[in-house]
Amino acid sequence: MSGAGPPLAVTVMPLETRREAILHIATTADRLGYEAFFLPETWAYDITVLLAEVAGRTRRIRLGSGVLGVWGRSPATLAMAASTLNAISDGRFILGLGASTAQLTEGLHDVPFGAPVKQMRRVITQARALLRGDRIPLAVATGARPLKLNLPPTPTLPIYLAGLADETVRLTGELADGWLPFMYPRDRLGNGLKLMKEGAARSSDPGRFPRVCPSVPTVVAEDPAEARRWAAWFVAFYLTTMGPLYPRSLGRHGFEEEVKAIVAANPTRETAVVPPEAETLLDQLTVFGTPKQCRAQFENWYEAGAALPMVFLRPNLTPAEIDLTLNAFR
């Protein structure tokens, strides 16, 4: 954390839709010296508007989209939003992009979900060109006259990419400034670093390397048993409720049996159990415990290769729980 230890960011679960709570988290993190605040967009707020409000209430903390889907907006709209937020925040904005999911893309935006790596490459390439002040390199309407933004160029505005699949991680190394993995096992971050190096070798600047910024479900409580219970809720929720993406990804990393054990232990959404045979996933995916225990656990993430890990908060925390969590890492 800037001025108070290793760099640390904060983000919230998409189920957190209380605007005042989001603003409280952002302003508290700004006051405490967190480096960045990232806000995800799913099926609730337009986060570009909400981040504009956050920008007006904060002074130092960097603000990021964590993440905007590459199917819900055109590359030009993304570039315009990024330029606007960067101006409003006095240069503090980070454009975080991701593939989203087929359900969200098709079920909300009514847009076909195709090859995500191809789409992400197109969106990053076109948005980056517009942010540089160049004309957009057209890929679909190739007979049109390409336009550029009527705004001052922001060529150094960072673009971060979320992704779990190997080729997406390589694409991050090739084109992006940061990597935003989620539910990516801590001890496998080294694999991601190797994949990004492979991608960087394909770029025009193989010496640059993206910043590794994993979102880590974090539960701070004075009672370690309570902290473990909520950490288990995080893991069970994402492995049983959010479709096949995370179970498949963890299976590729060698945790197929642990995933099966968690799915079997949670036959309904009312349960949130991580059985003993899957305990390793709690250690690999989350940080939980007393403030002192959580600070020690984050050290393991830095040692694994994280440059800016994110404290990932569950929804519906009370103001006191938010303050306890964020103050734990001052």
mmCIF file of C-alpha atoms in Angstrom:
data_model
loop_
_atom_site.group_PDB
_atom_site.id
_atom_site.type_symbol
_atom_site.label_atom_id
_atom_site.label_comp_id
_atom_site.label_asym_id
_atom_site.label_seq_id
_atom_site.Cartn_x
_atom_site.Cartn_y
_atom_site.Cartn_z
ATOM 1 C CA MET A 1 0.000 0.000 0.000
ATOM 2 C CA SER A 2 1.368 3.353 -0.960
ATOM 3 C CA GLY A 3 3.157 4.919 1.972
ATOM 4 C CA ALA A 4 2.180 2.121 4.370
ATOM 5 C CA GLY A 5 3.598 -1.123 3.037
ATOM 6 C CA PRO A 6 3.291 -3.169 -0.153
ATOM 7 C CA PRO A 7 0.856 -1.922 -2.830
ATOM 8 C CA LEU A 8 -2.708 -3.070 -2.334
ATOM 9 C CA ALA A 9 -5.983 -2.402 -4.131
ATOM 10 C CA VAL A 10 -9.620 -2.992 -3.245
ATOM 11 C CA THR A 11 -12.578 -4.197 -5.270
ATOM 12 C CA VAL A 12 -16.113 -5.391 -4.602
ATOM 13 C CA MET A 13 -18.185 -8.388 -5.567
ATOM 14 C CA PRO A 14 -20.653 -7.721 -8.407
ATOM 15 C CA LEU A 15 -23.515 -8.562 -6.017
ATOM 16 C CA GLU A 16 -22.719 -5.380 -4.067
ATOM 17 C CA THR A 17 -25.242 -2.903 -5.463
ATOM 18 C CA ARG A 18 -25.564 -0.495 -2.526
ATOM 19 C CA ARG A 19 -24.312 2.760 -3.994
ATOM 20 C CA GLU A 20 -23.549 4.348 -0.642
ATOM 21 C CA ALA A 21 -21.572 1.286 0.452
ATOM 22 C CA ILE A 22 -19.520 1.398 -2.754
ATOM 23 C CA LEU A 23 -18.785 5.081 -2.207
ATOM 24 C CA HIS A 24 -17.862 4.425 1.421
ATOM 25 C CA ILE A 25 -15.419 1.689 0.401
ATOM 26 C CA ALA A 26 -13.800 3.880 -2.242
ATOM 27 C CA THR A 27 -13.443 6.964 -0.060
ATOM 28 C CA THR A 28 -12.168 4.944 2.900
ATOM 29 C CA ALA A 29 -9.601 3.203 0.706
ATOM 30 C CA ASP A 30 -8.513 6.590 -0.639
ATOM 31 C CA ARG A 31 -8.065 7.951 2.881
ATOM 32 C CA LEU A 32 -6.142 4.889 4.073
ATOM 33 C CA GLY A 33 -3.656 4.926 1.214
ATOM 34 C CA TYR A 34 -4.780 2.038 -0.981
ATOM 35 C CA GLU A 35 -3.294 2.336 -4.440
ATOM 36 C CA ALA A 36 -6.388 1.550 -6.506
ATOM 37 C CA PHE A 37 -10.139 0.918 -6.393
ATOM 38 C CA PHE A 38 -11.652 -1.287 -9.089
ATOM 39 C CA LEU A 39 -15.366 -1.608 -9.808
ATOM 40 C CA PRO A 40 -16.892 -4.495 -11.807
ATOM 41 C CA GLU A 41 -19.793 -4.138 -14.210
ATOM 42 C CA THR A 42 -22.314 -6.939 -14.656
ATOM 43 C CA TRP A 43 -26.095 -6.441 -14.683
ATOM 44 C CA ALA A 44 -26.515 -3.468 -12.344
ATOM 45 C CA TYR A 45 -24.936 -0.002 -12.425
ATOM 46 C CA ASP A 46 -23.224 1.556 -15.402
ATOM 47 C CA ILE A 47 -19.889 1.712 -13.632
ATOM 48 C CA THR A 48 -18.466 4.410 -15.878
ATOM 49 C CA VAL A 49 -21.048 6.774 -14.377
ATOM 50 C CA LEU A 50 -20.502 5.503 -10.849
ATOM 51 C CA LEU A 51 -16.719 5.800 -11.187
ATOM 52 C CA ALA A 52 -17.199 9.414 -12.234
ATOM 53 C CA GLU A 53 -18.941 10.006 -8.908
ATOM 54 C CA VAL A 54 -16.132 8.171 -7.097
ATOM 55 C CA ALA A 55 -13.584 10.354 -8.894
ATOM 56 C CA GLY A 56 -15.269 13.468 -7.538
ATOM 57 C CA ARG A 57 -15.160 12.150 -3.970
ATOM 58 C CA THR A 58 -11.544 10.936 -3.942
ATOM 59 C CA ARG A 59 -8.225 12.653 -4.431
ATOM 60 C CA ARG A 60 -5.365 10.206 -4.755
ATOM 61 C CA ILE A 61 -6.502 6.615 -5.308
ATOM 62 C CA ARG A 62 -6.404 5.211 -8.847
ATOM 63 C CA LEU A 63 -9.766 4.150 -10.284
ATOM 64 C CA GLY A 64 -10.297 1.182 -12.545
ATOM 65 C CA SER A 65 -13.003 -0.745 -14.337
ATOM 66 C CA GLY A 66 -12.626 -4.239 -13.040
ATOM 67 C CA VAL A 67 -13.910 -5.183 -15.543
ATOM 68 C CA LEU A 68 -15.901 -3.890 -18.515
ATOM 69 C CA GLY A 69 -16.946 -6.628 -20.924
ATOM 70 C CA VAL A 70 -15.669 -6.424 -24.486
ATOM 71 C CA TRP A 71 -19.112 -7.270 -25.900
ATOM 72 C CA GLY A 72 -21.315 -4.668 -24.203
ATOM 73 C CA ARG A 73 -19.701 -1.536 -25.650
ATOM 74 C CA SER A 74 -17.923 -0.727 -28.884
ATOM 75 C CA PRO A 75 -14.164 -0.064 -28.726
ATOM 76 C CA ALA A 76 -14.906 3.594 -29.498
ATOM 77 C CA THR A 77 -17.383 3.848 -26.618
ATOM 78 C CA LEU A 78 -14.827 2.249 -24.304
ATOM 79 C CA ALA A 79 -12.148 4.687 -25.443
ATOM 80 C CA MET A 80 -14.468 7.673 -24.974
ATOM 81 C CA ALA A 81 -15.439 6.493 -21.493
ATOM 82 C CA ALA A 82 -11.796 5.899 -20.560
ATOM 83 C CA SER A 83 -10.719 9.321 -21.818
ATOM 84 C CA THR A 84 -13.579 10.999 -19.973
ATOM 85 C CA LEU A 85 -12.901 9.214 -16.680
ATOM 86 C CA ASN A 86 -9.202 9.911 -17.016
ATOM 87 C CA ALA A 87 -9.926 13.632 -17.421
ATOM 88 C CA ILE A 88 -12.408 13.718 -14.529
ATOM 89 C CA SER A 89 -9.973 11.910 -12.218
ATOM 90 C CA ASP A 90 -6.896 13.946 -13.219
ATOM 91 C CA GLY A 91 -5.178 10.977 -14.835
ATOM 92 C CA ARG A 92 -6.077 8.292 -12.284
ATOM 93 C CA PHE A 93 -8.105 5.928 -14.511
ATOM 94 C CA ILE A 94 -7.245 2.347 -15.533
ATOM 95 C CA LEU A 95 -9.313 0.667 -18.263
ATOM 96 C CA GLY A 96 -9.898 -2.930 -17.196
ATOM 97 C CA LEU A 97 -11.421 -5.203 -19.844
ATOM 98 C CA GLY A 98 -12.577 -8.805 -19.897
ATOM 99 C CA ALA A 99 -14.439 -11.361 -21.954
ATOM 100 C CA SER A 100 -17.401 -11.514 -19.551
ATOM 101 C CA THR A 101 -19.555 -14.643 -19.946
ATOM 102 C CA ALA A 102 -21.822 -16.052 -22.615
ATOM 103 C CA GLN A 103 -24.846 -15.763 -20.308
ATOM 104 C CA LEU A 104 -24.271 -12.084 -19.547
ATOM 105 C CA THR A 105 -23.331 -11.200 -23.113
ATOM 106 C CA GLU A 106 -26.264 -12.948 -24.750
ATOM 107 C CA GLY A 107 -28.810 -12.844 -21.921
ATOM 108 C CA LEU A 108 -28.448 -9.134 -21.146
ATOM 109 C CA HIS A 109 -26.819 -7.436 -24.134
ATOM 110 C CA ASP A 110 -28.464 -9.648 -26.776
ATOM 111 C CA VAL A 111 -25.087 -9.987 -28.502
ATOM 112 C CA PRO A 112 -23.730 -13.324 -29.767
ATOM 113 C CA PHE A 113 -20.800 -14.605 -27.713
ATOM 114 C CA GLY A 114 -18.123 -15.703 -30.169
ATOM 115 C CA ALA A 115 -14.388 -16.237 -29.931
ATOM 116 C CA PRO A 116 -13.435 -14.127 -26.887
ATOM 117 C CA VAL A 117 -9.695 -13.898 -27.595
ATOM 118 C CA LYS A 118 -10.339 -12.556 -31.092
ATOM 119 C CA GLN A 119 -12.806 -10.009 -29.729
ATOM 120 C CA MET A 120 -10.465 -8.909 -26.942
ATOM 121 C CA ARG A 121 -7.604 -8.441 -29.404
ATOM 122 C CA ARG A 122 -9.791 -6.296 -31.648
ATOM 123 C CA VAL A 123 -11.174 -4.195 -28.802
ATOM 124 C CA ILE A 124 -7.783 -3.542 -27.201
ATOM 125 C CA THR A 125 -6.146 -2.719 -30.531
ATOM 126 C CA GLN A 126 -8.883 -0.309 -31.579
ATOM 127 C CA ALA A 127 -9.327 1.336 -28.176
ATOM 128 C CA ARG A 128 -5.573 1.769 -27.797
ATOM 129 C CA ALA A 129 -5.320 3.438 -31.209
ATOM 130 C CA LEU A 130 -8.099 5.878 -30.351
ATOM 131 C CA LEU A 131 -6.524 6.693 -26.976
ATOM 132 C CA ARG A 132 -3.243 7.448 -28.760
ATOM 133 C CA GLY A 133 -5.042 9.951 -30.939
ATOM 134 C CA ASP A 134 -4.911 7.759 -34.043
ATOM 135 C CA ARG A 135 -7.718 6.858 -36.402
ATOM 136 C CA ILE A 136 -9.427 3.613 -35.504
ATOM 137 C CA PRO A 137 -8.122 0.583 -37.460
ATOM 138 C CA LEU A 138 -11.461 -0.625 -38.802
ATOM 139 C CA ALA A 139 -12.063 -4.370 -38.756
ATOM 140 C CA VAL A 140 -15.743 -4.688 -39.735
ATOM 141 C CA ALA A 141 -16.898 -1.586 -41.626
ATOM 142 C CA THR A 142 -13.689 -1.499 -43.648
ATOM 143 C CA GLY A 143 -15.237 0.600 -46.417
ATOM 144 C CA ALA A 144 -15.867 3.546 -44.104
ATOM 145 C CA ARG A 145 -13.545 6.460 -43.450
ATOM 146 C CA PRO A 146 -11.892 5.748 -40.084
ATOM 147 C CA LEU A 147 -12.349 8.426 -37.445
ATOM 148 C CA LYS A 148 -10.462 9.468 -34.343
ATOM 149 C CA LEU A 149 -11.514 10.993 -31.041
ATOM 150 C CA ASN A 150 -11.881 14.750 -30.793
ATOM 151 C CA LEU A 151 -10.099 14.719 -27.441
ATOM 152 C CA PRO A 152 -6.519 15.163 -26.235
ATOM 153 C CA PRO A 153 -4.619 11.866 -26.674
ATOM 154 C CA THR A 154 -3.959 9.748 -23.583
ATOM 155 C CA PRO A 155 -1.366 7.298 -24.923
ATOM 156 C CA THR A 156 -0.194 6.195 -21.475
ATOM 157 C CA LEU A 157 -3.652 5.340 -20.113
ATOM 158 C CA PRO A 158 -3.221 1.772 -18.797
ATOM 159 C CA ILE A 159 -5.299 -1.076 -20.175
ATOM 160 C CA TYR A 160 -5.573 -4.159 -17.968
ATOM 161 C CA LEU A 161 -7.035 -7.463 -19.111
ATOM 162 C CA ALA A 162 -8.852 -10.131 -17.121
ATOM 163 C CA GLY A 163 -8.489 -13.699 -18.271
ATOM 164 C CA LEU A 164 -7.998 -17.281 -17.127
ATOM 165 C CA ALA A 165 -7.447 -19.250 -20.344
ATOM 166 C CA ASP A 166 -3.854 -19.658 -21.486
ATOM 167 C CA GLU A 167 -4.273 -17.766 -24.750
ATOM 168 C CA THR A 168 -5.979 -14.878 -22.978
ATOM 169 C CA VAL A 169 -3.071 -14.643 -20.561
ATOM 170 C CA ARG A 170 -0.652 -14.661 -23.518
ATOM 171 C CA LEU A 171 -2.704 -11.877 -25.109
ATOM 172 C CA THR A 172 -2.346 -9.917 -21.886
ATOM 173 C CA GLY A 173 1.419 -10.218 -22.118
ATOM 174 C CA GLU A 174 1.328 -9.093 -25.728
ATOM 175 C CA LEU A 175 -1.026 -6.108 -25.560
ATOM 176 C CA ALA A 176 -1.984 -5.120 -22.006
ATOM 177 C CA ASP A 177 -0.395 -3.214 -19.136
ATOM 178 C CA GLY A 178 -1.839 -5.374 -16.370
ATOM 179 C CA TRP A 179 -3.406 -8.773 -15.697
ATOM 180 C CA LEU A 180 -6.554 -9.148 -13.555
ATOM 181 C CA PRO A 181 -6.900 -12.847 -12.680
ATOM 182 C CA PHE A 182 -9.709 -14.055 -10.413
ATOM 183 C CA MET A 183 -10.119 -17.503 -8.850
ATOM 184 C CA TYR A 184 -6.627 -18.211 -10.148
ATOM 185 C CA PRO A 185 -4.719 -20.334 -7.611
ATOM 186 C CA ARG A 186 -1.934 -18.441 -5.877
ATOM 187 C CA ASP A 187 0.676 -21.115 -6.480
ATOM 188 C CA ARG A 188 -0.166 -21.131 -10.192
ATOM 189 C CA LEU A 189 0.555 -17.428 -10.712
ATOM 190 C CA GLY A 190 4.007 -18.463 -11.880
ATOM 191 C CA ASN A 191 2.373 -20.308 -14.788
ATOM 192 C CA GLY A 192 0.572 -17.109 -15.703
ATOM 193 C CA LEU A 193 3.830 -15.174 -15.625
ATOM 194 C CA LYS A 194 5.378 -17.650 -18.077
ATOM 195 C CA LEU A 195 2.388 -17.340 -20.411
ATOM 196 C CA MET A 196 2.588 -13.544 -20.337
ATOM 197 C CA LYS A 197 6.285 -13.697 -21.163
ATOM 198 C CA GLU A 198 5.395 -15.822 -24.192
ATOM 199 C CA GLY A 199 2.866 -13.185 -25.220
ATOM 200 C CA ALA A 200 5.281 -10.329 -24.612
ATOM 201 C CA ALA A 201 7.737 -11.988 -26.987
ATOM 202 C CA ARG A 202 5.132 -11.508 -29.746
ATOM 203 C CA SER A 203 4.816 -7.776 -29.092
ATOM 204 C CA SER A 204 6.755 -4.844 -30.461
ATOM 205 C CA ASP A 205 8.140 -4.220 -26.969
ATOM 206 C CA PRO A 206 9.090 -7.599 -25.473
ATOM 207 C CA GLY A 207 10.841 -5.897 -22.568
ATOM 208 C CA ARG A 208 7.634 -4.540 -21.009
ATOM 209 C CA PHE A 209 5.649 -6.742 -18.687
ATOM 210 C CA PRO A 210 2.078 -6.423 -17.373
ATOM 211 C CA ARG A 211 1.393 -5.807 -13.702
ATOM 212 C CA VAL A 212 -0.127 -8.832 -11.937
ATOM 213 C CA CYS A 213 -3.243 -7.772 -10.004
ATOM 214 C CA PRO A 214 -5.203 -10.788 -8.702
ATOM 215 C CA SER A 215 -8.557 -10.287 -6.998
ATOM 216 C CA VAL A 216 -8.403 -12.197 -3.706
ATOM 217 C CA PRO A 217 -11.644 -12.874 -1.779
ATOM 218 C CA THR A 218 -10.796 -11.464 1.632
ATOM 219 C CA VAL A 219 -12.590 -11.951 4.946
ATOM 220 C CA VAL A 220 -11.278 -10.162 8.032
ATOM 221 C CA ALA A 221 -12.930 -10.947 11.369
ATOM 222 C CA GLU A 222 -11.906 -11.077 15.000
ATOM 223 C CA ASP A 223 -13.248 -14.643 15.103
ATOM 224 C CA PRO A 224 -11.184 -16.921 12.781
ATOM 225 C CA ALA A 225 -14.057 -19.409 12.528
ATOM 226 C CA GLU A 226 -16.390 -16.722 11.231
ATOM 227 C CA ALA A 227 -13.760 -15.629 8.718
ATOM 228 C CA ARG A 228 -13.356 -19.186 7.448
ATOM 229 C CA ARG A 229 -17.125 -19.587 7.122
ATOM 230 C CA TRP A 230 -17.380 -16.555 4.837
ATOM 231 C CA ALA A 231 -14.285 -17.577 2.870
ATOM 232 C CA ALA A 232 -15.961 -20.940 2.269
ATOM 233 C CA TRP A 233 -19.059 -19.072 1.084
ATOM 234 C CA PHE A 234 -16.963 -17.222 -1.502
ATOM 235 C CA VAL A 235 -15.456 -20.408 -2.923
ATOM 236 C CA ALA A 236 -18.687 -22.423 -2.844
ATOM 237 C CA PHE A 237 -20.645 -19.603 -4.486
ATOM 238 C CA TYR A 238 -18.305 -19.203 -7.438
ATOM 239 C CA LEU A 239 -17.914 -22.940 -8.004
ATOM 240 C CA THR A 240 -21.612 -23.850 -7.790
ATOM 241 C CA THR A 241 -23.529 -20.758 -8.922
ATOM 242 C CA MET A 242 -21.505 -18.913 -11.567
ATOM 243 C CA GLY A 243 -21.484 -21.485 -14.350
ATOM 244 C CA PRO A 244 -18.700 -23.763 -15.618
ATOM 245 C CA LEU A 245 -15.924 -21.163 -16.106
ATOM 246 C CA TYR A 246 -14.263 -21.390 -12.706
ATOM 247 C CA PRO A 247 -14.631 -25.163 -12.164
ATOM 248 C CA ARG A 248 -13.066 -25.782 -15.569
ATOM 249 C CA SER A 249 -10.248 -23.342 -14.942
ATOM 250 C CA LEU A 250 -9.409 -24.844 -11.555
ATOM 251 C CA GLY A 251 -9.587 -28.318 -13.065
ATOM 252 C CA ARG A 252 -6.963 -27.322 -15.633
ATOM 253 C CA HIS A 253 -4.752 -26.231 -12.752
ATOM 254 C CA GLY A 254 -4.947 -29.646 -11.100
ATOM 255 C CA PHE A 255 -7.758 -29.081 -8.597
ATOM 256 C CA GLU A 256 -10.457 -31.180 -10.284
ATOM 257 C CA GLU A 257 -10.988 -33.458 -7.262
ATOM 258 C CA GLU A 258 -11.264 -30.520 -4.862
ATOM 259 C CA VAL A 259 -13.815 -28.852 -7.137
ATOM 260 C CA LYS A 260 -15.870 -32.061 -7.291
ATOM 261 C CA ALA A 261 -15.788 -32.291 -3.500
ATOM 262 C CA ILE A 262 -17.079 -28.735 -3.103
ATOM 263 C CA VAL A 263 -19.836 -29.216 -5.674
ATOM 264 C CA ALA A 264 -20.932 -32.444 -3.962
ATOM 265 C CA ALA A 265 -20.958 -30.751 -0.554
ATOM 266 C CA ASN A 266 -23.235 -27.939 -1.767
ATOM 267 C CA PRO A 267 -26.320 -29.454 -3.418
ATOM 268 C CA THR A 268 -28.339 -26.250 -2.949
ATOM 269 C CA ARG A 269 -27.585 -22.529 -2.911
ATOM 270 C CA GLU A 270 -28.401 -22.436 0.783
ATOM 271 C CA THR A 271 -25.175 -24.222 1.690
ATOM 272 C CA ALA A 272 -21.614 -22.901 1.652
ATOM 273 C CA VAL A 273 -19.347 -25.762 2.600
ATOM 274 C CA VAL A 274 -15.711 -26.430 1.799
ATOM 275 C CA PRO A 275 -15.033 -29.993 3.040
ATOM 276 C CA PRO A 276 -11.649 -30.970 4.521
ATOM 277 C CA GLU A 277 -10.519 -32.662 1.308
ATOM 278 C CA ALA A 278 -10.849 -29.313 -0.509
ATOM 279 C CA GLU A 279 -9.283 -27.109 2.176
ATOM 280 C CA THR A 280 -6.334 -26.372 -0.092
ATOM 281 C CA LEU A 281 -8.601 -24.279 -2.329
ATOM 282 C CA LEU A 282 -9.359 -21.935 0.556
ATOM 283 C CA ASP A 283 -5.633 -21.378 0.970
ATOM 284 C CA GLN A 284 -5.035 -21.025 -2.777
ATOM 285 C CA LEU A 285 -7.906 -18.667 -3.564
ATOM 286 C CA THR A 286 -8.704 -16.593 -0.489
ATOM 287 C CA VAL A 287 -7.331 -14.642 2.465
ATOM 288 C CA PHE A 288 -9.216 -14.995 5.745
ATOM 289 C CA GLY A 289 -8.758 -14.684 9.488
ATOM 290 C CA THR A 290 -7.898 -12.025 12.019
ATOM 291 C CA PRO A 291 -6.265 -8.804 10.790
ATOM 292 C CA LYS A 292 -2.809 -10.148 11.690
ATOM 293 C CA GLN A 293 -3.453 -13.480 9.949
ATOM 294 C CA CYS A 294 -4.720 -11.757 6.808
ATOM 295 C CA ARG A 295 -1.697 -9.475 6.592
ATOM 296 C CA ALA A 296 0.584 -12.513 6.792
ATOM 297 C CA GLN A 297 -1.412 -14.368 4.125
ATOM 298 C CA PHE A 298 -1.139 -11.503 1.651
ATOM 299 C CA GLU A 299 2.644 -11.795 1.906
ATOM 300 C CA ASN A 300 2.268 -15.204 0.241
ATOM 301 C CA TRP A 301 0.578 -13.540 -2.741
ATOM 302 C CA TYR A 302 3.419 -11.076 -3.199
ATOM 303 C CA GLU A 303 5.934 -13.911 -3.005
ATOM 304 C CA ALA A 304 3.961 -15.806 -5.665
ATOM 305 C CA GLY A 305 4.286 -12.919 -8.123
ATOM 306 C CA ALA A 306 1.421 -10.523 -7.391
ATOM 307 C CA ALA A 307 2.403 -6.868 -7.791
ATOM 308 C CA LEU A 308 -0.941 -5.336 -6.788
ATOM 309 C CA PRO A 309 -3.274 -7.865 -5.149
ATOM 310 C CA MET A 310 -6.834 -6.729 -4.568
ATOM 311 C CA VAL A 311 -8.849 -7.071 -1.388
ATOM 312 C CA PHE A 312 -12.078 -8.502 -2.841
ATOM 313 C CA LEU A 313 -15.028 -7.728 -0.557
ATOM 314 C CA ARG A 314 -18.218 -9.714 -0.249
ATOM 315 C CA PRO A 315 -21.568 -7.876 -0.523
ATOM 316 C CA ASN A 316 -23.690 -6.476 2.283
ATOM 317 C CA LEU A 317 -20.890 -5.810 4.754
ATOM 318 C CA THR A 318 -21.802 -3.365 7.498
ATOM 319 C CA PRO A 319 -19.852 -0.079 7.687
ATOM 320 C CA ALA A 320 -18.026 -1.479 10.720
ATOM 321 C CA GLU A 321 -17.042 -4.650 8.816
ATOM 322 C CA ILE A 322 -15.831 -2.563 5.868
ATOM 323 C CA ASP A 323 -13.736 -0.395 8.157
ATOM 324 C CA LEU A 324 -12.317 -3.404 10.026
ATOM 325 C CA THR A 325 -11.268 -5.014 6.749
ATOM 326 C CA LEU A 326 -9.717 -1.955 5.147
ATOM 327 C CA ASN A 327 -7.986 -0.811 8.342
ATOM 328 C CA ALA A 328 -6.418 -4.265 8.723
ATOM 329 C CA PHE A 329 -3.987 -3.439 5.913
ATOM 330 C CA ARG A 330 -2.997 0.147 6.814
#
